[in-house]
mmCIF file of C-alpha atoms in Angstrom:
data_model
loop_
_atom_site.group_PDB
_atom_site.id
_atom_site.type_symbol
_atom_site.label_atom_id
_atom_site.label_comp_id
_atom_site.label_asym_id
_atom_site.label_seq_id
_atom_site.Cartn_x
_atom_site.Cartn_y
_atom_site.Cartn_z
ATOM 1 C CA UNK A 1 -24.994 26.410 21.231
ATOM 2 C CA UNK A 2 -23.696 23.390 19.154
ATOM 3 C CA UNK A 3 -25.625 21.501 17.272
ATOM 4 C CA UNK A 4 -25.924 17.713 17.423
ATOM 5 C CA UNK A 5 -25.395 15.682 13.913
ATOM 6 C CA UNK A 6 -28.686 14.012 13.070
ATOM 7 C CA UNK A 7 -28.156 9.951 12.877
ATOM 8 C CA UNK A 8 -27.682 8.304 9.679
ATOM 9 C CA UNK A 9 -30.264 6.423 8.339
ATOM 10 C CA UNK A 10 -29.981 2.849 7.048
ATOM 11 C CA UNK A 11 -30.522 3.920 3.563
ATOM 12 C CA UNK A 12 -27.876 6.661 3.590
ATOM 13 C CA UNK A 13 -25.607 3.912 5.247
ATOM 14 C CA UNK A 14 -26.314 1.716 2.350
ATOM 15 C CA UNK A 15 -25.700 3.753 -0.174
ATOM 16 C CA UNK A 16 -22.885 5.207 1.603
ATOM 17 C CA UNK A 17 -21.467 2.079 1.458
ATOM 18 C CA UNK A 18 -22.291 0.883 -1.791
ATOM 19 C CA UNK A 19 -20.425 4.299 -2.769
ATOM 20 C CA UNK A 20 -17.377 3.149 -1.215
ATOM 21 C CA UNK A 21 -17.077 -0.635 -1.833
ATOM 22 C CA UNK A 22 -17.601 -0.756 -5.416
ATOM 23 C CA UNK A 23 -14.041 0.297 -5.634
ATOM 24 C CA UNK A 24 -12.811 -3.414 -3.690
ATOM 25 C CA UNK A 25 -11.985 -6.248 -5.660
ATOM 26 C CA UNK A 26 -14.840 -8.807 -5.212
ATOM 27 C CA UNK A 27 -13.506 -12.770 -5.025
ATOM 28 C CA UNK A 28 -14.531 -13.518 -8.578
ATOM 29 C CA UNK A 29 -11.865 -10.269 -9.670
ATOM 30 C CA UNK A 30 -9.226 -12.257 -7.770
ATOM 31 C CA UNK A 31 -9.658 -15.666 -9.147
ATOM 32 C CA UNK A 32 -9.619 -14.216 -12.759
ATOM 33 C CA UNK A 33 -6.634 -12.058 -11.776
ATOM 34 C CA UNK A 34 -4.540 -15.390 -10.598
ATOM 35 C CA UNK A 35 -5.751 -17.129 -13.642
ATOM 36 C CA UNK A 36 -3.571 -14.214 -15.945
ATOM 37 C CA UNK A 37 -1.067 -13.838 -13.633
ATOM 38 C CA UNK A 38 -0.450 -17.598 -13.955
ATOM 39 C CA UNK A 39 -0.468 -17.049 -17.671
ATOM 40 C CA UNK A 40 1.749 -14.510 -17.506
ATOM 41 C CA UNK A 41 4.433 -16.331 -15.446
ATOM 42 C CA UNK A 42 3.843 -19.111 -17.471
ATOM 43 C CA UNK A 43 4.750 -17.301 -20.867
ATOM 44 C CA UNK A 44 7.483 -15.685 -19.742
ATOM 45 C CA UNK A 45 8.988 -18.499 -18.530
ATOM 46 C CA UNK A 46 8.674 -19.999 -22.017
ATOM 47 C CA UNK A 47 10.311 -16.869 -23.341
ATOM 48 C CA UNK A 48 13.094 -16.876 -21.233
ATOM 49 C CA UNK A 49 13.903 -20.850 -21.909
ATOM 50 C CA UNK A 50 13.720 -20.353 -26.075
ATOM 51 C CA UNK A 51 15.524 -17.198 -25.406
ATOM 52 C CA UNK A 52 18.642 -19.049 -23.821
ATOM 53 C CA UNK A 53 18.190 -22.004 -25.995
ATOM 54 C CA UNK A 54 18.575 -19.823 -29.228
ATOM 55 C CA UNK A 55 21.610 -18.193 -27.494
ATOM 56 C CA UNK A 56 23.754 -21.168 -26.643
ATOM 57 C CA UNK A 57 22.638 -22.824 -30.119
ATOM 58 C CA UNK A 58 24.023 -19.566 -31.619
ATOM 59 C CA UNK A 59 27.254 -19.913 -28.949
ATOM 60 C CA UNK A 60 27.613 -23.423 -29.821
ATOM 61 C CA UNK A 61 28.014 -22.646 -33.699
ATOM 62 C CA UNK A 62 30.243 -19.969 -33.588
ATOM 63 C CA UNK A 63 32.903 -21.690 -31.458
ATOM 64 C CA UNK A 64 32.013 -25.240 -32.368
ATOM 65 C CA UNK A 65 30.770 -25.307 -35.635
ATOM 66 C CA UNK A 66 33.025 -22.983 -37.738
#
């Protein structure tokens, strides 16, 4: 004879749940995560632009300037 699962209670459910969806980002984890991501894009971008501005400065005096 099989035997029938007994029905979850609301408590078990809860904590069941609880259990599980502490591992999802919440909306507050997002917002924080665009504002570095923004930061990051940002700085980089600045890197890359005095990067190639030092470069073709450096360019410039070795053909031009000597």
């Amino acid at each position: 004879m099989a035997t029938m699962e007994q029905p979850i209670t609301r408590s078990e459910l809860r904590e069941e749940l609880d259990r599980v969806l502490v591992n999802y980002a919440t909306k507050a984890d997002l917002a924080e995560m665009k504002v570095d991501l923004i930061k990051w894009i940002v700085g980089l971008q600045l890197a890359s632009i005095g990067l190639t501005v030092t470069i073709l400065l450096m360019v410039i005096r070795l053909f031009v300037g000597s």
